[in-house]
Amino acid sequence: MDKKSTLLNLFVKTTSIQVIGRGLALIAGICFARVLGPEDFGRYSFTLSIIAIATLPVVAGVQPFIIRQISRHKVDTEYSNLFGMLRWSLFLILGLSFVSAVVLMCWLFLQNTNSNISILVLSAILLIPTRGLLVRQNAVINGLQRPVLAQVPESIIIPLLSLTVVMLLLFSGQSIDSQSLIYIYLLCSIFSCLIGFLLMRFAVKAELPVLSKQYHYQTLKWSKMMLPLALITIVATINSEIAILAMGFFGLEESIGYFRVAVQGATLLILGLQSVVMISGPRIAALYREETIEELQSLLKSSVRLGFSLCLPVALILLLFGKPLISFLFGEAYVPAADLLAILCFAQLVNVSLGPVGLVLNMTGNEKYALKAQLLTTCIVLLLLMFLVPDHHGLGATIAVSTGMIIWNFIMVFDVYRLTGLKTWIH
């Protein structure tokens, strides 16, 4: 089987898992939104956003760092470094999880915040280490070029199990609120983490024939390499959550519910790009390390075409039929999300058409330029949120986020071409 056929085969398998996982997440989101209503669903979403921010110090930079280092150490056959890096990353995640959880609890006790939100956040505190371990497991499995297997714990198990538990409770006559939904999500995440551990052990045994019992640690070197990647992850996560946090700050819980629904729809457009990232990440790092630039360019060209071919028809459907789809799936109460969805769809079309720009910079060792672009974009989004959210609520937040996404992509695509000569955009 030639390389293009292999890429297409992996793309189909990975995208299939993405579609199934996103479908499950969408069905779960529809169910949760209908059961809770816009306001309570907004509280649930706001709580998860706070946890996502608290998890940042734990997961920041872990995924791209592990994927890149596994690829490099495999090319150089440095297995003692590889196993040392894996063990070091585990200790790092557990230690940072403890610190982050303590800081979050202290902050909640010191702040005069909404008591309902504080209780929800405390209920979800164990999601911090759980999320950290899930990210590490995903990175290890993906770094060993098992992208399909890497998606199973988070993309399949968590939404499927959460949805099943909620449906069973509803059919048995139990009521569901944001508090009980947080507990359900936490328990399902812990179970998924246990499954992820077993899958990771399987991938390591299958892909690493040299089972070294020696662990070579390069703590200082790894920390320096991970710092810019960590900062990129922190800024990127802030960018993705800052709109919800801004609306929460202004007490716009209902607008958060609309925005979350629109985001769920718009993320369907990036299934292809996410599949490309999972498949191509380890290969980009390895090919760039081996200096096989022509093969790398061919990989990027094929990848972005595959991603865009999946994105375009979904975008057209959502742009043309967004309002009736939202009304049918989520209910009339969420129809205001249709305008937000249309704006996000346009931004995601631009995002996918320009290719995996951030991935290429990170995998080729140019992460500091990605960090600069993220910082600039964050400042722009913050300013736009300050001016737009108070008067335009969810619509203003959507415009701010979409503008930031487009600016970030154009800056990054320019940097990729200038630094590596690689064309990531569709051509």
Short mmCIF file of C-alpha atoms in Angstrom, two decimals:
data_model
loop_
_atom_site.label_atom_id
_atom_site.label_comp_id
_atom_site.label_asym_id
_atom_site.label_seq_id
_atom_site.Cartn_x
_atom_site.Cartn_y
_atom_site.Cartn_z
CA MET A 1 0.00 0.00 0.00
CA ASP A 2 1.50 3.41 -1.06
CA LYS A 3 1.80 6.36 1.31
CA LYS A 4 -1.22 8.23 -0.07
CA SER A 5 -3.41 5.17 0.33
CA THR A 6 -2.11 4.69 3.87
CA LEU A 7 -2.84 8.34 4.68
CA LEU A 8 -6.34 8.08 3.22
CA ASN A 9 -6.99 4.85 5.12
CA LEU A 10 -5.88 6.41 8.40
CA PHE A 11 -7.85 9.56 7.64
CA VAL A 12 -11.04 7.59 7.04
CA LYS A 13 -10.62 5.57 10.23
CA THR A 14 -9.68 8.56 12.37
CA THR A 15 -12.44 10.73 10.93
CA SER A 16 -14.96 7.94 11.47
CA ILE A 17 -14.08 7.87 15.16
CA GLN A 18 -14.23 11.68 15.21
CA VAL A 19 -17.67 11.65 13.59
CA ILE A 20 -18.97 8.98 15.98
CA GLY A 21 -17.49 10.79 18.97
CA ARG A 22 -18.75 14.18 17.86
CA GLY A 23 -22.15 12.67 17.14
CA LEU A 24 -22.29 11.21 20.63
CA ALA A 25 -21.15 14.52 22.13
CA LEU A 26 -23.77 16.37 20.10
CA ILE A 27 -26.55 14.00 21.16
CA ALA A 28 -25.39 14.29 24.76
CA GLY A 29 -25.26 18.07 24.46
CA ILE A 30 -28.77 18.17 23.02
CA CYS A 31 -30.05 15.95 25.82
CA PHE A 32 -28.30 17.96 28.54
CA ALA A 33 -29.42 21.31 27.08
CA ARG A 34 -33.05 20.20 26.87
CA VAL A 35 -33.08 18.69 30.36
CA LEU A 36 -31.34 21.60 32.09
CA GLY A 37 -32.69 24.57 30.13
CA PRO A 38 -30.59 27.56 28.95
CA GLU A 39 -29.82 28.99 32.40
CA ASP A 40 -28.84 25.77 34.20
CA PHE A 41 -27.01 24.54 31.10
CA GLY A 42 -25.12 27.84 31.15
CA ARG A 43 -24.08 27.20 34.77
CA TYR A 44 -22.91 23.69 33.85
CA SER A 45 -20.89 25.07 30.91
CA PHE A 46 -19.45 27.89 33.03
CA THR A 47 -18.29 25.36 35.65
CA LEU A 48 -16.52 23.24 33.04
CA SER A 49 -14.84 26.38 31.68
CA ILE A 50 -13.48 27.21 35.15
CA ILE A 51 -12.18 23.64 35.47
CA ALA A 52 -10.61 23.91 32.01
CA ILE A 53 -8.72 27.03 33.10
CA ALA A 54 -7.63 25.34 36.36
CA THR A 55 -6.39 22.34 34.37
CA LEU A 56 -4.19 24.53 32.18
CA PRO A 57 -1.05 24.34 34.36
CA VAL A 58 -1.40 20.55 34.33
CA VAL A 59 -1.88 19.86 30.61
CA ALA A 60 -0.20 22.89 29.08
CA GLY A 61 2.22 21.73 26.40
CA VAL A 62 2.00 18.07 27.40
CA GLN A 63 0.40 16.76 24.23
CA PRO A 64 2.61 18.39 21.55
CA PHE A 65 5.73 17.84 23.68
CA ILE A 66 5.13 14.10 24.18
CA ILE A 67 4.17 13.53 20.53
CA ARG A 68 7.22 15.39 19.24
CA GLN A 69 9.66 13.78 21.67
CA ILE A 70 8.39 10.25 21.00
CA SER A 71 8.89 10.82 17.25
CA ARG A 72 12.38 12.24 17.76
CA HIS A 73 13.54 9.57 20.21
CA LYS A 74 12.23 6.80 17.95
CA VAL A 75 14.08 8.23 14.94
CA ASP A 76 17.29 8.49 17.01
CA THR A 77 16.61 5.13 18.81
CA GLU A 78 17.05 6.81 22.19
CA TYR A 79 14.74 4.52 24.14
CA SER A 80 16.11 5.28 27.60
CA ASN A 81 15.36 8.97 27.00
CA LEU A 82 11.91 8.06 25.69
CA PHE A 83 10.93 5.99 28.72
CA GLY A 84 12.44 8.56 31.06
CA MET A 85 10.39 11.30 29.42
CA LEU A 86 7.19 9.27 29.79
CA ARG A 87 7.77 8.68 33.50
CA TRP A 88 8.78 12.31 34.07
CA SER A 89 5.59 13.54 32.39
CA LEU A 90 3.49 11.36 34.72
CA PHE A 91 5.11 12.76 37.87
CA LEU A 92 4.78 16.28 36.47
CA ILE A 93 1.04 15.92 35.81
CA LEU A 94 0.28 14.43 39.24
CA GLY A 95 2.28 17.11 41.06
CA LEU A 96 0.81 20.02 39.13
CA SER A 97 -2.71 18.60 39.54
CA PHE A 98 -2.37 18.71 43.32
CA VAL A 99 -1.06 22.29 43.29
CA SER A 100 -3.72 23.49 40.85
CA ALA A 101 -6.56 21.90 42.86
CA VAL A 102 -5.33 23.50 46.10
CA VAL A 103 -5.01 26.93 44.46
CA LEU A 104 -8.51 26.66 42.99
CA MET A 105 -10.05 25.69 46.34
CA CYS A 106 -8.29 28.57 48.10
CA TRP A 107 -9.50 30.98 45.43
CA LEU A 108 -13.10 29.80 45.81
CA PHE A 109 -13.02 30.27 49.57
CA LEU A 110 -11.46 33.74 49.31
CA GLN A 111 -13.71 35.07 46.55
CA ASN A 112 -17.24 36.29 47.08
CA THR A 113 -18.59 34.25 44.18
CA ASN A 114 -22.00 32.78 43.37
CA SER A 115 -22.49 29.96 45.90
CA ASN A 116 -24.09 27.65 43.30
CA ILE A 117 -21.10 28.01 40.98
CA SER A 118 -18.65 27.46 43.86
CA ILE A 119 -20.36 24.20 44.85
CA LEU A 120 -20.36 23.01 41.24
CA VAL A 121 -16.66 23.78 40.83
CA LEU A 122 -15.74 21.99 44.07
CA SER A 123 -17.77 18.99 42.91
CA ALA A 124 -15.73 18.87 39.70
CA ILE A 125 -12.29 19.37 41.29
CA LEU A 126 -11.14 15.79 40.57
CA LEU A 127 -11.53 16.49 36.87
CA ILE A 128 -8.19 18.31 37.06
CA PRO A 129 -5.92 15.23 37.54
CA THR A 130 -8.29 13.06 35.50
CA ARG A 131 -8.11 15.43 32.55
CA GLY A 132 -4.33 15.62 32.89
CA LEU A 133 -3.91 11.85 32.75
CA LEU A 134 -6.29 11.57 29.78
CA VAL A 135 -4.28 14.14 27.82
CA ARG A 136 -1.03 12.29 28.57
CA GLN A 137 -2.51 8.95 27.53
CA ASN A 138 -3.84 10.43 24.30
CA ALA A 139 -0.45 11.97 23.51
CA VAL A 140 1.49 8.75 24.14
CA ILE A 141 -0.85 6.61 22.03
CA ASN A 142 -0.94 9.20 19.24
CA GLY A 143 2.83 9.68 19.38
CA LEU A 144 3.17 5.94 18.79
CA GLN A 145 1.11 6.49 15.60
CA ARG A 146 -2.10 4.91 16.85
CA PRO A 147 -4.43 7.90 16.22
CA VAL A 148 -7.61 5.82 16.07
CA LEU A 149 -6.93 4.15 19.41
CA ALA A 150 -5.94 7.47 20.99
CA GLN A 151 -9.42 8.92 20.52
CA VAL A 152 -11.43 6.14 22.15
CA PRO A 153 -11.31 7.21 25.85
CA GLU A 154 -12.35 10.85 25.40
CA SER A 155 -14.20 10.85 22.09
CA ILE A 156 -16.22 7.66 22.57
CA ILE A 157 -16.31 6.41 26.15
CA ILE A 158 -17.01 9.67 28.03
CA PRO A 159 -19.93 10.95 25.91
CA LEU A 160 -21.43 7.48 25.40
CA LEU A 161 -21.28 6.58 29.08
CA SER A 162 -22.51 10.02 30.22
CA LEU A 163 -25.44 9.89 27.84
CA THR A 164 -26.32 6.33 28.87
CA VAL A 165 -26.31 7.18 32.59
CA VAL A 166 -28.42 10.31 32.08
CA MET A 167 -30.97 8.46 29.94
CA LEU A 168 -31.25 5.65 32.50
CA LEU A 169 -31.84 8.17 35.29
CA LEU A 170 -34.47 10.02 33.25
CA PHE A 171 -36.30 6.82 32.33
CA SER A 172 -36.32 5.80 36.00
CA GLY A 173 -38.03 9.08 36.90
CA GLN A 174 -35.01 10.81 38.46
CA SER A 175 -34.53 14.55 37.96
CA ILE A 176 -31.27 15.89 36.52
CA ASP A 177 -29.73 19.24 37.40
CA SER A 178 -26.30 20.78 36.80
CA GLN A 179 -24.95 19.34 40.08
CA SER A 180 -25.86 15.73 39.26
CA LEU A 181 -24.62 16.16 35.70
CA ILE A 182 -21.21 17.26 37.00
CA TYR A 183 -21.00 14.11 39.14
CA ILE A 184 -21.98 11.93 36.18
CA TYR A 185 -19.37 13.55 33.94
CA LEU A 186 -16.68 13.15 36.60
CA LEU A 187 -17.36 9.44 37.18
CA CYS A 188 -17.44 8.74 33.45
CA SER A 189 -14.13 10.60 33.01
CA ILE A 190 -12.47 8.53 35.75
CA PHE A 191 -13.68 5.29 34.15
CA SER A 192 -12.44 6.51 30.76
CA CYS A 193 -9.04 7.29 32.29
CA LEU A 194 -8.73 3.68 33.50
CA ILE A 195 -9.54 2.39 30.01
CA GLY A 196 -7.04 4.87 28.54
CA PHE A 197 -4.32 3.50 30.81
CA LEU A 198 -4.89 -0.03 29.49
CA LEU A 199 -4.89 1.18 25.87
CA MET A 200 -1.67 3.11 26.46
CA ARG A 201 0.08 0.03 27.86
CA PHE A 202 -1.06 -1.95 24.83
CA ALA A 203 0.29 0.70 22.42
CA VAL A 204 3.64 0.93 24.20
CA LYS A 205 4.16 -2.84 24.13
CA ALA A 206 3.08 -3.05 20.48
CA GLU A 207 5.11 -0.12 19.11
CA LEU A 208 8.26 -0.12 21.26
CA PRO A 209 10.11 -3.43 20.84
CA VAL A 210 12.97 -2.25 23.02
CA LEU A 211 11.60 -2.38 26.56
CA SER A 212 14.41 -0.51 28.27
CA LYS A 213 14.61 -0.79 32.03
CA GLN A 214 16.85 2.27 32.12
CA TYR A 215 15.29 5.69 32.54
CA HIS A 216 17.39 8.62 31.42
CA TYR A 217 16.06 11.91 32.75
CA GLN A 218 16.77 15.29 31.15
CA THR A 219 14.55 17.31 33.44
CA LEU A 220 16.08 20.74 32.80
CA LYS A 221 16.25 20.25 29.03
CA TRP A 222 12.68 18.93 28.84
CA SER A 223 11.39 21.77 31.01
CA LYS A 224 12.99 24.37 28.73
CA MET A 225 11.60 22.65 25.63
CA MET A 226 8.14 22.36 27.14
CA LEU A 227 7.85 25.95 28.38
CA PRO A 228 6.95 27.63 25.06
CA LEU A 229 4.59 24.75 24.19
CA ALA A 230 2.96 25.15 27.61
CA LEU A 231 2.50 28.87 27.11
CA ILE A 232 0.95 28.24 23.69
CA THR A 233 -1.52 25.78 25.22
CA ILE A 234 -2.38 28.19 28.04
CA VAL A 235 -3.04 31.07 25.69
CA ALA A 236 -4.96 28.86 23.22
CA THR A 237 -7.19 27.51 25.99
CA ILE A 238 -7.80 30.99 27.33
CA ASN A 239 -8.79 32.02 23.81
CA SER A 240 -11.26 29.14 23.58
CA GLU A 241 -12.80 29.70 27.02
CA ILE A 242 -12.48 33.46 27.41
CA ALA A 243 -15.79 34.23 25.70
CA ILE A 244 -17.72 32.05 28.15
CA LEU A 245 -15.79 33.50 31.09
CA ALA A 246 -16.51 37.04 29.87
CA MET A 247 -20.24 36.34 29.58
CA GLY A 248 -20.17 34.66 32.99
CA PHE A 249 -18.48 37.75 34.45
CA PHE A 250 -21.36 39.90 33.18
CA GLY A 251 -23.93 37.39 34.48
CA LEU A 252 -25.10 36.35 31.01
CA GLU A 253 -25.72 32.69 31.80
CA GLU A 254 -28.45 32.35 29.18
CA SER A 255 -26.13 33.75 26.50
CA ILE A 256 -23.54 31.17 27.53
CA GLY A 257 -26.09 28.45 26.78
CA TYR A 258 -26.69 29.85 23.28
CA PHE A 259 -22.97 30.24 22.65
CA ARG A 260 -22.23 26.68 23.78
CA VAL A 261 -24.87 25.31 21.40
CA ALA A 262 -23.38 27.29 18.50
CA VAL A 263 -19.87 26.08 19.31
CA GLN A 264 -21.06 22.47 19.36
CA GLY A 265 -22.41 22.88 15.85
CA ALA A 266 -19.36 24.72 14.51
CA THR A 267 -16.93 22.11 15.82
CA LEU A 268 -18.43 19.64 13.35
CA LEU A 269 -16.55 21.57 10.66
CA ILE A 270 -13.13 20.81 12.10
CA LEU A 271 -13.52 17.04 12.34
CA GLY A 272 -11.38 16.66 9.23
CA LEU A 273 -8.73 19.06 10.50
CA GLN A 274 -8.62 17.32 13.87
CA SER A 275 -8.15 13.98 12.11
CA VAL A 276 -5.33 15.50 10.06
CA VAL A 277 -3.66 16.78 13.23
CA MET A 278 -3.85 13.38 14.95
CA ILE A 279 -2.51 11.52 11.90
CA SER A 280 0.09 14.02 10.72
CA GLY A 281 1.59 15.28 14.00
CA PRO A 282 4.09 12.45 14.61
CA ARG A 283 4.87 12.21 10.87
CA ILE A 284 5.58 15.94 10.55
CA ALA A 285 8.05 15.79 13.44
CA ALA A 286 9.77 12.68 12.05
CA LEU A 287 9.95 13.90 8.42
CA TYR A 288 11.27 17.31 9.46
CA ARG A 289 13.85 15.59 11.66
CA GLU A 290 14.93 13.47 8.67
CA GLU A 291 14.91 16.60 6.41
CA THR A 292 12.63 14.98 3.82
CA ILE A 293 10.91 18.27 2.99
CA GLU A 294 9.32 17.22 -0.32
CA GLU A 295 7.59 14.28 1.32
CA LEU A 296 6.49 16.55 4.17
CA GLN A 297 5.00 19.07 1.72
CA SER A 298 3.15 16.29 -0.07
CA LEU A 299 1.75 15.09 3.27
CA LEU A 300 0.51 18.58 4.15
CA LYS A 301 -1.04 19.11 0.71
CA SER A 302 -2.97 15.84 0.88
CA SER A 303 -3.96 16.41 4.50
CA VAL A 304 -5.46 19.87 4.06
CA ARG A 305 -7.39 18.74 0.98
CA LEU A 306 -8.89 15.85 2.91
CA GLY A 307 -9.80 18.09 5.83
CA PHE A 308 -11.42 20.76 3.65
CA SER A 309 -13.37 18.22 1.58
CA LEU A 310 -15.12 17.10 4.76
CA CYS A 311 -15.56 20.63 6.12
CA LEU A 312 -17.20 22.35 3.15
CA PRO A 313 -20.43 20.32 2.81
CA VAL A 314 -21.03 20.42 6.57
CA ALA A 315 -20.54 24.20 6.55
CA LEU A 316 -23.04 24.66 3.73
CA ILE A 317 -25.66 22.57 5.54
CA LEU A 318 -25.24 24.52 8.78
CA LEU A 319 -25.25 27.90 7.02
CA LEU A 320 -28.40 27.11 5.03
CA PHE A 321 -30.36 25.14 7.61
CA GLY A 322 -28.86 26.21 10.94
CA LYS A 323 -32.03 27.71 12.43
CA PRO A 324 -34.40 24.79 11.71
CA LEU A 325 -31.75 22.29 12.80
CA ILE A 326 -31.23 24.04 16.14
CA SER A 327 -34.98 24.33 16.66
CA PHE A 328 -35.50 20.65 15.92
CA LEU A 329 -32.54 19.33 17.92
CA PHE A 330 -32.33 21.70 20.90
CA GLY A 331 -35.79 23.26 20.98
CA GLU A 332 -37.23 26.71 20.26
CA ALA A 333 -35.52 28.13 23.34
CA TYR A 334 -32.13 27.85 21.61
CA VAL A 335 -33.06 29.40 18.21
CA PRO A 336 -31.06 32.61 19.02
CA ALA A 337 -27.92 30.44 18.68
CA ALA A 338 -28.46 30.20 14.88
CA ASP A 339 -26.87 33.59 14.12
CA LEU A 340 -23.89 32.72 16.31
CA LEU A 341 -23.50 29.41 14.49
CA ALA A 342 -23.38 31.11 11.07
CA ILE A 343 -20.55 33.42 12.16
CA LEU A 344 -18.56 30.57 13.69
CA CYS A 345 -19.02 28.46 10.53
CA PHE A 346 -17.42 31.16 8.39
CA ALA A 347 -14.46 31.44 10.77
CA GLN A 348 -13.98 27.66 10.83
CA LEU A 349 -14.02 27.52 7.01
CA VAL A 350 -11.08 29.93 6.98
CA ASN A 351 -9.40 27.93 9.74
CA VAL A 352 -9.62 24.61 7.89
CA SER A 353 -8.66 26.05 4.48
CA LEU A 354 -5.35 27.36 5.85
CA GLY A 355 -4.36 23.96 7.26
CA PRO A 356 -2.74 22.79 10.52
CA VAL A 357 -0.53 25.86 10.92
CA GLY A 358 -0.04 25.59 14.68
CA LEU A 359 0.83 21.90 14.45
CA VAL A 360 3.50 22.52 11.82
CA LEU A 361 5.20 25.26 13.85
CA ASN A 362 5.15 23.14 17.02
CA MET A 363 6.39 19.95 15.36
CA THR A 364 9.24 21.77 13.54
CA GLY A 365 10.59 23.46 16.68
CA ASN A 366 9.25 26.94 15.86
CA GLU A 367 6.81 27.09 18.75
CA LYS A 368 7.97 30.54 19.90
CA TYR A 369 6.42 32.08 16.79
CA ALA A 370 3.17 30.25 17.47
CA LEU A 371 3.26 31.70 21.00
CA LYS A 372 3.69 35.25 19.69
CA ALA A 373 0.70 34.81 17.38
CA GLN A 374 -1.41 33.42 20.23
CA LEU A 375 -0.52 36.30 22.55
CA LEU A 376 -1.36 38.90 19.92
CA THR A 377 -4.65 37.17 19.14
CA THR A 378 -5.58 36.98 22.82
CA CYS A 379 -5.08 40.71 23.25
CA ILE A 380 -7.28 41.40 20.23
CA VAL A 381 -10.03 39.05 21.45
CA LEU A 382 -9.93 40.56 24.96
CA LEU A 383 -10.36 44.08 23.61
CA LEU A 384 -13.22 43.00 21.35
CA LEU A 385 -14.95 41.17 24.21
CA MET A 386 -14.71 44.23 26.45
CA PHE A 387 -16.42 46.40 23.85
CA LEU A 388 -18.91 43.93 22.35
CA VAL A 389 -20.17 41.63 25.13
CA PRO A 390 -21.85 44.23 27.42
CA ASP A 391 -24.15 45.45 24.62
CA HIS A 392 -24.34 42.51 22.20
CA HIS A 393 -24.00 39.56 24.61
CA GLY A 394 -23.54 36.23 22.80
CA LEU A 395 -23.38 37.81 19.35
CA GLY A 396 -20.58 40.12 20.47
CA ALA A 397 -18.65 37.22 22.00
CA THR A 398 -19.01 35.21 18.79
CA ILE A 399 -17.74 38.08 16.62
CA ALA A 400 -14.76 38.56 18.94
CA VAL A 401 -13.79 34.88 18.94
CA SER A 402 -14.25 34.48 15.17
CA THR A 403 -12.18 37.58 14.40
CA GLY A 404 -9.39 36.32 16.62
CA MET A 405 -9.44 32.91 14.97
CA ILE A 406 -9.11 34.37 11.46
CA ILE A 407 -6.31 36.78 12.41
CA TRP A 408 -4.41 33.98 14.19
CA ASN A 409 -4.59 31.71 11.15
CA PHE A 410 -3.26 34.32 8.72
CA ILE A 411 -0.36 35.23 11.02
CA MET A 412 0.56 31.57 11.48
CA VAL A 413 0.34 30.59 7.81
CA PHE A 414 2.72 33.45 6.99
CA ASP A 415 5.16 32.34 9.72
CA VAL A 416 5.10 28.70 8.56
CA TYR A 417 5.95 29.65 4.98
CA ARG A 418 8.60 32.18 6.04
CA LEU A 419 10.36 29.81 8.47
CA THR A 420 10.04 26.42 6.75
CA GLY A 421 9.01 27.12 3.16
CA LEU A 422 6.02 24.80 3.63
CA LYS A 423 2.58 25.62 2.20
CA THR A 424 -0.12 24.57 4.64
CA TRP A 425 -3.07 26.22 2.88
CA ILE A 426 -5.29 24.40 0.40
CA HIS A 427 -3.84 24.50 -3.11
#
